[in-house]
PDB file of C-alpha atoms in Angstrom:
ATOM      1  CA  LEU A1063     -29.925  63.453 -26.838  1.00 52.00           C
ATOM      2  CA  ALA A1064     -30.961  63.531 -30.337  1.00 59.00           C
ATOM      3  CA  LYS A1065     -34.594  64.297 -30.318  1.00 79.00           C
ATOM      4  CA  THR A1066     -36.571  63.724 -33.530  1.00 86.00           C
ATOM      5  CA  THR A1067     -39.475  65.543 -34.918  1.00 89.00           C
ATOM      6  CA  GLN A1068     -41.883  64.016 -37.525  1.00 92.00           C
ATOM      7  CA  PRO A1069     -45.127  65.105 -38.742  1.00 95.00           C
ATOM      8  CA  ILE A1070     -47.890  63.574 -36.965  1.00 93.00           C
ATOM      9  CA  SER A1071     -49.930  62.431 -40.177  1.00 96.00           C
ATOM     10  CA  MET A1072     -49.731  62.506 -43.878  1.00 97.00           C
ATOM     11  CA  ASP A1073     -52.362  61.410 -46.543  1.00 97.00           C
ATOM     12  CA  SER A1074     -51.594  60.038 -50.036  1.00 97.00           C
ATOM     13  CA  TYR A1075     -53.289  58.143 -52.845  1.00 97.00           C
ATOM     14  CA  GLU A1076     -52.230  54.888 -54.458  1.00 97.00           C
ATOM     15  CA  GLY A1077     -49.605  55.191 -56.887  1.00 96.00           C
ATOM     16  CA  GLN A1078     -47.955  58.482 -55.525  1.00 97.00           C
ATOM     17  CA  GLU A1079     -44.565  58.893 -54.088  1.00 97.00           C
ATOM     18  CA  VAL A1080     -44.435  59.769 -50.537  1.00 98.00           C
ATOM     19  CA  ASN A1081     -41.991  61.626 -48.631  1.00 98.00           C
ATOM     20  CA  ILE A1082     -41.623  61.683 -44.614  1.00 97.00           C
ATOM     21  CA  THR A1083     -39.073  63.999 -43.191  1.00 96.00           C
ATOM     22  CA  CYS A1084     -37.641  63.602 -39.805  1.00 94.00           C
ATOM     23  CA  SER A1085     -35.727  66.315 -38.072  1.00 93.00           C
ATOM     24  CA  HIS A1086     -32.885  65.655 -35.630  1.00 90.00           C
ATOM     25  CA  ASN A1087     -30.833  68.638 -35.062  1.00 90.00           C
ATOM     26  CA  ASN A1088     -28.789  67.350 -32.323  1.00 87.00           C
ATOM     27  CA  ILE A1089     -27.588  64.114 -34.089  1.00 88.00           C
ATOM     28  CA  ALA A1090     -24.350  62.891 -32.662  1.00 86.00           C
ATOM     29  CA  THR A1091     -21.451  61.773 -34.985  1.00 88.00           C
ATOM     30  CA  ASN A1092     -22.059  58.009 -34.203  1.00 83.00           C
ATOM     31  CA  ASP A1093     -25.686  58.155 -34.708  1.00 85.00           C
ATOM     32  CA  TYR A1094     -27.244  56.191 -37.370  1.00 87.00           C
ATOM     33  CA  ILE A1095     -30.726  56.960 -38.753  1.00 91.00           C
ATOM     34  CA  THR A1096     -33.039  53.984 -39.008  1.00 92.00           C
ATOM     35  CA  TRP A1097     -36.780  53.961 -40.170  1.00 94.00           C
ATOM     36  CA  TYR A1098     -39.356  51.549 -39.200  1.00 95.00           C
ATOM     37  CA  GLN A1099     -42.977  50.712 -40.332  1.00 97.00           C
ATOM     38  CA  GLN A1100     -45.653  49.584 -37.828  1.00 96.00           C
ATOM     39  CA  PHE A1101     -49.174  48.235 -38.335  1.00 95.00           C
ATOM     40  CA  PRO A1102     -51.778  48.051 -35.621  1.00 90.00           C
ATOM     41  CA  SER A1103     -51.268  45.368 -33.194  1.00 86.00           C
ATOM     42  CA  GLN A1104     -47.646  44.536 -34.463  1.00 91.00           C
ATOM     43  CA  GLY A1105     -44.216  45.609 -33.478  1.00 93.00           C
ATOM     44  CA  PRO A1106     -42.125  48.039 -35.752  1.00 94.00           C
ATOM     45  CA  ARG A1107     -40.596  46.365 -38.663  1.00 94.00           C
ATOM     46  CA  PHE A1108     -37.164  47.590 -39.942  1.00 94.00           C
ATOM     47  CA  ILE A1109     -37.306  49.501 -43.528  1.00 95.00           C
ATOM     48  CA  ILE A1110     -34.085  51.153 -43.979  1.00 95.00           C
ATOM     49  CA  GLN A1111     -30.973  52.327 -42.481  1.00 93.00           C
ATOM     50  CA  GLY A1112     -28.407  55.011 -43.364  1.00 93.00           C
ATOM     51  CA  TYR A1113     -25.568  57.073 -42.073  1.00 92.00           C
ATOM     52  CA  LYS A1114     -25.216  59.728 -44.551  1.00 91.00           C
ATOM     53  CA  THR A1115     -26.120  60.533 -48.457  1.00 89.00           C
ATOM     54  CA  LYS A1116     -28.551  58.287 -50.008  1.00 95.00           C
ATOM     55  CA  VAL A1117     -29.572  54.645 -49.290  1.00 95.00           C
ATOM     56  CA  THR A1118     -31.870  52.674 -51.359  1.00 96.00           C
ATOM     57  CA  ASN A1119     -33.430  49.154 -51.174  1.00 95.00           C
ATOM     58  CA  GLU A1120     -36.338  47.252 -52.571  1.00 94.00           C
ATOM     59  CA  VAL A1121     -38.913  49.098 -50.689  1.00 93.00           C
ATOM     60  CA  ALA A1122     -37.637  52.649 -49.850  1.00 97.00           C
ATOM     61  CA  SER A1123     -35.176  55.332 -50.287  1.00 97.00           C
ATOM     62  CA  LEU A1124     -33.501  57.345 -47.560  1.00 97.00           C
ATOM     63  CA  PHE A1125     -31.966  60.706 -48.356  1.00 97.00           C
ATOM     64  CA  ILE A1126     -29.671  62.307 -45.762  1.00 97.00           C
ATOM     65  CA  PRO A1127     -28.202  65.751 -46.342  1.00 96.00           C
ATOM     66  CA  ALA A1128     -24.666  66.757 -45.596  1.00 95.00           C
ATOM     67  CA  ASP A1129     -25.205  68.099 -42.169  1.00 95.00           C
ATOM     68  CA  ARG A1130     -27.278  65.103 -40.978  1.00 95.00           C
ATOM     69  CA  LYS A1131     -29.828  67.300 -39.223  1.00 94.00           C
ATOM     70  CA  SER A1132     -32.738  65.755 -41.140  1.00 95.00           C
ATOM     71  CA  SER A1133     -33.553  62.634 -43.056  1.00 96.00           C
ATOM     72  CA  THR A1134     -36.391  61.874 -45.521  1.00 97.00           C
ATOM     73  CA  LEU A1135     -37.818  58.418 -46.205  1.00 98.00           C
ATOM     74  CA  SER A1136     -39.169  57.969 -49.638  1.00 98.00           C
ATOM     75  CA  LEU A1137     -41.758  55.453 -50.579  1.00 97.00           C
ATOM     76  CA  PRO A1138     -42.185  55.055 -54.176  1.00 94.00           C
ATOM     77  CA  ARG A1139     -45.836  54.311 -55.691  1.00 93.00           C
ATOM     78  CA  VAL A1140     -47.586  53.516 -52.566  1.00 97.00           C
ATOM     79  CA  SER A1141     -50.362  51.301 -52.001  1.00 96.00           C
ATOM     80  CA  LEU A1142     -53.330  50.758 -49.571  1.00 97.00           C
ATOM     81  CA  SER A1143     -51.098  48.054 -47.559  1.00 96.00           C
ATOM     82  CA  ASP A1144     -48.449  51.116 -46.832  1.00 97.00           C
ATOM     83  CA  THR A1145     -50.974  52.580 -44.434  1.00 97.00           C
ATOM     84  CA  ALA A1146     -49.117  52.479 -41.267  1.00 97.00           C
ATOM     85  CA  VAL A1147     -47.115  54.417 -38.646  1.00 96.00           C
ATOM     86  CA  TYR A1148     -43.445  55.339 -39.726  1.00 97.00           C
ATOM     87  CA  TYR A1149     -40.907  55.831 -37.092  1.00 93.00           C
ATOM     88  CA  CYS A1150     -37.563  57.587 -37.414  1.00 91.00           C
ATOM     89  CA  LEU A1151     -35.005  56.394 -34.884  1.00 88.00           C
ATOM     90  CA  VAL A1152     -31.549  58.137 -34.339  1.00 86.00           C
ATOM     91  CA  GLY A1153     -28.874  56.788 -32.206  1.00 80.00           C
ATOM     92  CA  ASP A1154     -26.180  54.203 -31.806  1.00 71.00           C
ATOM     93  CA  ILE A1155     -26.674  51.093 -29.702  1.00 65.00           C
ATOM     94  CA  TRP A1156     -23.250  51.264 -28.434  1.00 60.00           C
ATOM     95  CA  MET A1157     -23.877  54.878 -27.014  1.00 56.00           C
ATOM     96  CA  VAL A1158     -26.334  53.411 -24.648  1.00 53.00           C
ATOM     97  CA  THR A1159     -23.623  51.776 -22.746  1.00 54.00           C
ATOM     98  CA  GLY A1160     -22.157  53.935 -19.832  1.00 52.00           C
ATOM     99  CA  GLY A1161     -24.962  56.201 -19.892  1.00 49.00           C
ATOM    100  CA  GLY A1162     -24.352  57.778 -23.285  1.00 45.00           C
ATOM    101  CA  ASN A1163     -26.816  58.836 -25.755  1.00 46.00           C
ATOM    102  CA  LYS A1164     -29.944  56.912 -25.800  1.00 62.00           C
ATOM    103  CA  LEU A1165     -31.894  55.602 -28.772  1.00 68.00           C
ATOM    104  CA  THR A1166     -34.532  58.050 -29.654  1.00 67.00           C
ATOM    105  CA  PHE A1167     -37.810  57.103 -31.358  1.00 74.00           C
ATOM    106  CA  GLY A1168     -39.964  59.989 -32.805  1.00 71.00           C
ATOM    107  CA  THR A1169     -43.584  59.892 -32.166  1.00 81.00           C
ATOM    108  CA  GLY A1170     -44.074  58.628 -35.574  1.00 91.00           C
ATOM    109  CA  THR A1171     -45.920  59.733 -38.795  1.00 95.00           C
ATOM    110  CA  GLN A1172     -49.390  58.040 -39.548  1.00 96.00           C
ATOM    111  CA  LEU A1173     -49.511  57.483 -43.139  1.00 98.00           C
ATOM    112  CA  LYS A1174     -52.872  57.015 -44.768  1.00 98.00           C
ATOM    113  CA  VAL A1175     -53.203  55.819 -48.376  1.00 97.00           C
ATOM    114  CA  GLU A1176     -56.370  55.956 -50.182  1.00 96.00           C
ATOM    115  CA  LEU A1177     -57.755  54.799 -53.521  1.00 93.00           C
TER     116      LEU A1177
ATOM    117  CA  ASP B 496     -36.249  35.023 -40.540  1.00 69.00           C
ATOM    118  CA  VAL B 497     -35.598  36.504 -36.918  1.00 68.00           C
ATOM    119  CA  LYS B 498     -38.338  35.510 -34.575  1.00 91.00           C
ATOM    120  CA  VAL B 499     -38.803  37.710 -31.396  1.00 96.00           C
ATOM    121  CA  THR B 500     -41.546  35.967 -29.241  1.00 96.00           C
ATOM    122  CA  GLN B 501     -43.383  37.675 -26.409  1.00 96.00           C
ATOM    123  CA  SER B 502     -44.942  35.322 -24.077  1.00 90.00           C
ATOM    124  CA  SER B 503     -48.259  37.134 -23.672  1.00 92.00           C
ATOM    125  CA  ARG B 504     -50.353  39.455 -26.188  1.00 94.00           C
ATOM    126  CA  TYR B 505     -52.485  40.735 -23.468  1.00 96.00           C
ATOM    127  CA  LEU B 506     -52.135  40.680 -19.416  1.00 96.00           C
ATOM    128  CA  VAL B 507     -54.224  42.080 -16.699  1.00 97.00           C
ATOM    129  CA  LYS B 508     -52.793  42.525 -13.324  1.00 97.00           C
ATOM    130  CA  ARG B 509     -53.862  44.206 -10.219  1.00 97.00           C
ATOM    131  CA  THR B 510     -51.975  47.114  -8.471  1.00 97.00           C
ATOM    132  CA  GLY B 511     -48.994  46.017  -6.347  1.00 97.00           C
ATOM    133  CA  GLU B 512     -48.425  42.688  -7.991  1.00 97.00           C
ATOM    134  CA  LYS B 513     -45.215  41.699  -9.368  1.00 97.00           C
ATOM    135  CA  VAL B 514     -45.307  41.083 -13.232  1.00 97.00           C
ATOM    136  CA  PHE B 515     -42.809  39.291 -15.424  1.00 97.00           C
ATOM    137  CA  LEU B 516     -42.820  40.004 -19.104  1.00 97.00           C
ATOM    138  CA  GLU B 517     -40.786  37.519 -21.147  1.00 97.00           C
ATOM    139  CA  CYS B 518     -39.067  37.816 -24.395  1.00 97.00           C
ATOM    140  CA  VAL B 519     -37.275  35.074 -26.259  1.00 97.00           C
ATOM    141  CA  GLN B 520     -35.340  35.355 -29.560  1.00 96.00           C
ATOM    142  CA  ASP B 521     -33.997  32.737 -31.980  1.00 95.00           C
ATOM    143  CA  MET B 522     -31.287  34.338 -33.752  1.00 91.00           C
ATOM    144  CA  ASP B 523     -28.504  34.282 -31.160  1.00 92.00           C
ATOM    145  CA  HIS B 524     -28.408  38.021 -30.927  1.00 91.00           C
ATOM    146  CA  GLU B 525     -26.302  39.860 -28.419  1.00 90.00           C
ATOM    147  CA  ASN B 526     -28.485  42.870 -27.897  1.00 90.00           C
ATOM    148  CA  MET B 527     -32.055  42.800 -26.524  1.00 93.00           C
ATOM    149  CA  PHE B 528     -34.310  45.693 -25.640  1.00 93.00           C
ATOM    150  CA  TRP B 529     -37.375  46.609 -23.728  1.00 95.00           C
ATOM    151  CA  TYR B 530     -39.591  49.610 -24.950  1.00 94.00           C
ATOM    152  CA  ARG B 531     -43.019  50.827 -23.976  1.00 94.00           C
ATOM    153  CA  GLN B 532     -45.206  52.453 -26.438  1.00 93.00           C
ATOM    154  CA  ASP B 533     -48.040  54.987 -25.407  1.00 92.00           C
ATOM    155  CA  PRO B 534     -50.132  57.042 -27.558  1.00 86.00           C
ATOM    156  CA  GLY B 535     -48.425  60.472 -28.450  1.00 81.00           C
ATOM    157  CA  LEU B 536     -45.201  59.367 -26.790  1.00 83.00           C
ATOM    158  CA  GLY B 537     -43.866  56.752 -29.428  1.00 83.00           C
ATOM    159  CA  LEU B 538     -41.579  54.202 -28.261  1.00 87.00           C
ATOM    160  CA  ARG B 539     -39.406  54.994 -25.229  1.00 89.00           C
ATOM    161  CA  LEU B 540     -36.461  52.672 -24.231  1.00 89.00           C
ATOM    162  CA  ILE B 541     -36.760  51.062 -20.812  1.00 93.00           C
ATOM    163  CA  TYR B 542     -33.706  48.644 -20.575  1.00 92.00           C
ATOM    164  CA  PHE B 543     -31.110  47.426 -22.826  1.00 90.00           C
ATOM    165  CA  SER B 544     -28.954  44.345 -22.419  1.00 92.00           C
ATOM    166  CA  TYR B 545     -25.835  43.724 -24.779  1.00 88.00           C
ATOM    167  CA  ASP B 546     -24.825  40.456 -23.219  1.00 90.00           C
ATOM    168  CA  VAL B 547     -25.821  37.689 -20.568  1.00 93.00           C
ATOM    169  CA  LYS B 548     -26.099  39.380 -17.257  1.00 92.00           C
ATOM    170  CA  MET B 549     -25.442  42.759 -18.559  1.00 91.00           C
ATOM    171  CA  LYS B 550     -27.940  45.566 -18.648  1.00 91.00           C
ATOM    172  CA  GLU B 551     -28.081  49.378 -19.355  1.00 89.00           C
ATOM    173  CA  LYS B 552     -30.954  51.710 -18.318  1.00 89.00           C
ATOM    174  CA  GLY B 553     -32.758  53.495 -21.157  1.00 87.00           C
ATOM    175  CA  ASP B 554     -34.762  56.422 -20.884  1.00 85.00           C
ATOM    176  CA  ILE B 555     -37.415  55.392 -18.444  1.00 91.00           C
ATOM    177  CA  PRO B 556     -35.924  52.707 -16.091  1.00 93.00           C
ATOM    178  CA  GLU B 557     -38.014  53.843 -12.894  1.00 94.00           C
ATOM    179  CA  GLY B 558     -40.331  51.191 -11.671  1.00 96.00           C
ATOM    180  CA  TYR B 559     -38.712  48.523 -13.819  1.00 97.00           C
ATOM    181  CA  SER B 560     -35.950  45.777 -13.627  1.00 97.00           C
ATOM    182  CA  VAL B 561     -34.709  43.245 -16.120  1.00 97.00           C
ATOM    183  CA  SER B 562     -32.985  39.933 -16.194  1.00 97.00           C
ATOM    184  CA  ARG B 563     -30.880  38.137 -18.837  1.00 97.00           C
ATOM    185  CA  GLU B 564     -29.648  34.794 -17.511  1.00 96.00           C
ATOM    186  CA  LYS B 565     -29.549  33.369 -20.988  1.00 96.00           C
ATOM    187  CA  LYS B 566     -28.710  34.795 -24.154  1.00 96.00           C
ATOM    188  CA  GLU B 567     -31.838  34.181 -25.876  1.00 96.00           C
ATOM    189  CA  ARG B 568     -34.261  35.248 -23.233  1.00 97.00           C
ATOM    190  CA  PHE B 569     -34.690  38.975 -21.832  1.00 97.00           C
ATOM    191  CA  SER B 570     -37.247  39.442 -18.945  1.00 97.00           C
ATOM    192  CA  LEU B 571     -38.951  42.747 -17.821  1.00 98.00           C
ATOM    193  CA  ILE B 572     -39.960  42.837 -14.033  1.00 98.00           C
ATOM    194  CA  LEU B 573     -42.526  45.149 -12.607  1.00 97.00           C
ATOM    195  CA  GLU B 574     -41.809  44.757  -8.961  1.00 94.00           C
ATOM    196  CA  SER B 575     -44.978  46.405  -7.698  1.00 96.00           C
ATOM    197  CA  ALA B 576     -47.216  47.097 -10.756  1.00 97.00           C
ATOM    198  CA  SER B 577     -48.933  50.647 -10.834  1.00 97.00           C
ATOM    199  CA  THR B 578     -51.665  51.882 -13.116  1.00 97.00           C
ATOM    200  CA  ASN B 579     -49.248  54.375 -14.865  1.00 96.00           C
ATOM    201  CA  GLN B 580     -47.635  51.039 -16.032  1.00 98.00           C
ATOM    202  CA  THR B 581     -50.639  50.368 -18.214  1.00 97.00           C
ATOM    203  CA  SER B 582     -49.032  50.187 -21.785  1.00 97.00           C
ATOM    204  CA  MET B 583     -47.953  48.376 -24.659  1.00 96.00           C
ATOM    205  CA  TYR B 584     -44.533  46.635 -23.875  1.00 97.00           C
ATOM    206  CA  LEU B 585     -42.303  45.792 -27.056  1.00 96.00           C
ATOM    207  CA  CYS B 586     -39.256  43.449 -27.110  1.00 97.00           C
ATOM    208  CA  ALA B 587     -36.642  43.656 -29.558  1.00 94.00           C
ATOM    209  CA  SER B 588     -33.231  42.154 -30.505  1.00 93.00           C
ATOM    210  CA  SER B 589     -30.248  43.071 -32.673  1.00 89.00           C
ATOM    211  CA  GLY B 590     -27.172  41.261 -33.848  1.00 84.00           C
ATOM    212  CA  SER B 591     -24.100  42.047 -36.064  1.00 72.00           C
ATOM    213  CA  SER B 592     -26.167  44.975 -37.858  1.00 70.00           C
ATOM    214  CA  LYS B 593     -26.536  46.145 -34.210  1.00 61.00           C
ATOM    215  CA  ASN B 594     -28.597  49.315 -35.236  1.00 74.00           C
ATOM    216  CA  ILE B 595     -31.315  47.004 -36.781  1.00 86.00           C
ATOM    217  CA  GLN B 596     -33.755  45.823 -34.381  1.00 90.00           C
ATOM    218  CA  TYR B 597     -36.289  43.064 -34.674  1.00 93.00           C
ATOM    219  CA  PHE B 598     -39.407  43.557 -32.692  1.00 95.00           C
ATOM    220  CA  GLY B 599     -41.998  41.077 -30.943  1.00 96.00           C
ATOM    221  CA  ALA B 600     -45.697  41.569 -31.610  1.00 95.00           C
ATOM    222  CA  GLY B 601     -45.969  43.346 -28.128  1.00 96.00           C
ATOM    223  CA  THR B 602     -47.878  42.665 -24.844  1.00 96.00           C
ATOM    224  CA  ARG B 603     -50.583  45.042 -23.759  1.00 96.00           C
ATOM    225  CA  LEU B 604     -50.456  45.148 -20.076  1.00 97.00           C
ATOM    226  CA  SER B 605     -53.591  46.614 -18.098  1.00 97.00           C
ATOM    227  CA  VAL B 606     -52.823  47.309 -14.309  1.00 97.00           C
ATOM    228  CA  LEU B 607     -56.095  47.720 -12.536  1.00 96.00           C
TER     229      LEU B 607
END
């Protein structure tokens, strides 16, 4: 079971880059690393996904070292609207079948962005 | 855009009642999920379905059952609701990018 650990909270200011790290020491070979964003009273929303090395999209970058035991979500130039809880999910849906590894969400990181 | 719709945003039930939480997705996704979310515990997977009539237990299936009679609909059933099932319940679906899930807005269930 790939248990994940994230910081409980982080504070930042508008315009800064924010890096949130997730530790997943027991990650399995088939596991993907996926990050979600959640605002109050809403379901989580997909941000980015990776397997190894670096992935970048229009909103974030994801850095994964060679051993894959951690990953870092990087949010460039945050704004007030980025204030949310960020979840790291490690797992592979197909491993849920047959009683294999379960999809594991971390407890999330509350990011607060101020002016 | 993918739309995952949960039938109720808020629900109040009494202990011992049978409770149905309904979820519908409009993107023809094969996979559907039910999670519960509690403060300090994050999201925990209750059940997962990868096809019609197929289901797999997640981390915390005890006290719950599910039904998937049609591809677009996944129901979570609490056979006899208890106070410790008071929680936020989230439904999700995923398709060909199978590890990317799309979530509904959630149902906040209170069991009194």
